[in-house]
């Protein structure tokens, strides 16, 4: 087995945990099954993670990072604010459609954390992370396009997190790809209306 830096090994184990949890469910995923998925010994897992809580926080952070990276790349300034915002939503939506298991897992992680004594703070951290991610995306757009907001950044960030959370769950339950172009257009128009262009 190749010797990897601990940060790289943690990343490998986290990605293995995401695959295992998405396939088997959070409660049925054990440290042993994660180590097997990553192709490492159980002792390597315990060297990298002190607890299941630490692992779950790493999983939540990594999944969020997967789609935030895609959206950051997509929201480079375009001809209009609406086109820029729409590109960001489309990038997120494409990620949901191509990685539904990851997004389903985020809801399962929330429920698991809320129901597991001592894990409740992880659900709170998950939603704080969403707000932080949107704050970063809003700041990126404000700087790139010289925008002024009609509402405070923390309010808009939490609003966007709540809205995309609901839309994602709605899609995972109902599917119906044909409806989403009109829905994303409506969301884009609404969000653009919360911003002044200088």
CSV table of C-alpha atoms in Angstrom, one decimal, residues 68-156:
chain,number,residue,atom,x,y,z
A,68,UNK,CA,-19.6,25.0,-4.7
A,69,UNK,CA,-16.5,24.6,-6.9
A,70,UNK,CA,-18.7,24.0,-10.0
A,71,UNK,CA,-20.9,27.0,-9.2
A,72,UNK,CA,-17.9,29.3,-8.6
A,73,UNK,CA,-16.5,28.4,-12.0
A,74,UNK,CA,-19.9,29.0,-13.6
A,75,UNK,CA,-20.7,32.5,-12.2
A,76,UNK,CA,-18.0,34.4,-14.0
A,77,UNK,CA,-19.6,37.7,-15.2
A,78,UNK,CA,-21.7,37.5,-18.4
A,79,UNK,CA,-23.5,40.0,-20.5
A,80,UNK,CA,-26.3,40.6,-17.9
A,81,UNK,CA,-26.8,39.9,-14.2
A,82,UNK,CA,-29.7,37.5,-15.1
A,83,UNK,CA,-27.4,35.4,-17.4
A,84,UNK,CA,-24.7,35.3,-14.7
A,85,UNK,CA,-27.1,34.2,-11.9
A,86,UNK,CA,-28.8,31.7,-14.3
A,87,UNK,CA,-25.4,30.2,-15.1
A,88,UNK,CA,-24.8,29.6,-11.4
A,89,UNK,CA,-28.1,28.0,-10.8
A,90,UNK,CA,-27.7,25.9,-13.9
A,91,UNK,CA,-24.3,24.6,-12.8
A,92,UNK,CA,-25.8,23.7,-9.4
A,93,UNK,CA,-28.7,22.0,-11.0
A,94,UNK,CA,-26.6,20.0,-13.4
A,95,UNK,CA,-24.7,18.8,-10.4
A,96,UNK,CA,-27.9,17.7,-8.7
A,97,UNK,CA,-29.1,15.8,-11.8
A,98,UNK,CA,-25.7,14.1,-12.4
A,99,UNK,CA,-25.0,13.3,-8.7
A,100,UNK,CA,-28.5,12.7,-7.1
A,101,UNK,CA,-27.1,10.2,-4.6
A,102,UNK,CA,-24.7,12.8,-3.1
A,103,UNK,CA,-27.5,15.2,-2.7
A,104,UNK,CA,-29.8,12.6,-1.2
A,105,UNK,CA,-27.1,11.8,1.2
A,106,UNK,CA,-27.0,15.3,2.5
A,107,UNK,CA,-30.6,15.0,3.7
A,108,UNK,CA,-29.9,11.6,5.3
A,109,UNK,CA,-26.8,13.1,7.1
A,110,UNK,CA,-29.0,15.9,8.5
A,111,UNK,CA,-31.6,13.5,9.8
A,112,UNK,CA,-29.0,11.1,11.1
A,113,UNK,CA,-27.2,13.9,13.0
A,114,UNK,CA,-30.4,15.3,14.5
A,115,UNK,CA,-31.5,11.9,15.7
A,116,UNK,CA,-28.1,10.7,17.0
A,117,UNK,CA,-27.4,12.0,20.5
A,118,UNK,CA,-24.2,14.0,20.5
A,119,UNK,CA,-24.3,14.5,16.7
A,120,UNK,CA,-26.8,17.4,16.7
A,121,UNK,CA,-24.1,20.0,16.2
A,122,UNK,CA,-23.2,18.4,12.9
A,123,UNK,CA,-26.6,19.2,11.4
A,124,UNK,CA,-26.2,22.8,12.6
A,125,UNK,CA,-22.7,22.9,11.1
A,126,UNK,CA,-24.0,21.5,7.8
A,127,UNK,CA,-26.5,24.4,7.4
A,128,UNK,CA,-23.9,27.0,8.6
A,129,UNK,CA,-21.6,25.6,5.9
A,130,UNK,CA,-24.3,26.2,3.3
A,131,UNK,CA,-24.8,29.8,4.3
A,132,UNK,CA,-21.0,30.3,4.3
A,133,UNK,CA,-20.8,28.9,0.8
A,134,UNK,CA,-23.5,31.2,-0.5
A,135,UNK,CA,-21.9,34.2,1.3
A,136,UNK,CA,-18.7,33.4,-0.6
A,137,UNK,CA,-20.5,33.1,-3.9
A,138,UNK,CA,-22.4,36.4,-3.3
A,139,UNK,CA,-19.2,38.2,-2.4
A,140,UNK,CA,-17.6,36.8,-5.6
A,141,UNK,CA,-20.4,38.3,-7.7
A,142,UNK,CA,-20.4,41.6,-5.8
A,143,UNK,CA,-16.7,42.2,-6.4
A,144,UNK,CA,-16.8,41.0,-10.1
A,145,UNK,CA,-19.9,43.0,-11.1
A,146,UNK,CA,-20.0,45.9,-8.6
A,147,UNK,CA,-23.4,44.8,-7.3
A,148,UNK,CA,-25.4,46.3,-4.4
A,149,UNK,CA,-27.9,44.1,-2.6
A,150,UNK,CA,-31.4,45.1,-1.5
A,151,UNK,CA,-31.1,42.8,1.5
A,152,UNK,CA,-28.1,42.1,3.8
A,153,UNK,CA,-25.6,39.4,2.7
A,154,UNK,CA,-26.4,37.0,5.6
A,155,UNK,CA,-30.1,37.2,4.8
A,156,UNK,CA,-29.6,36.5,1.1
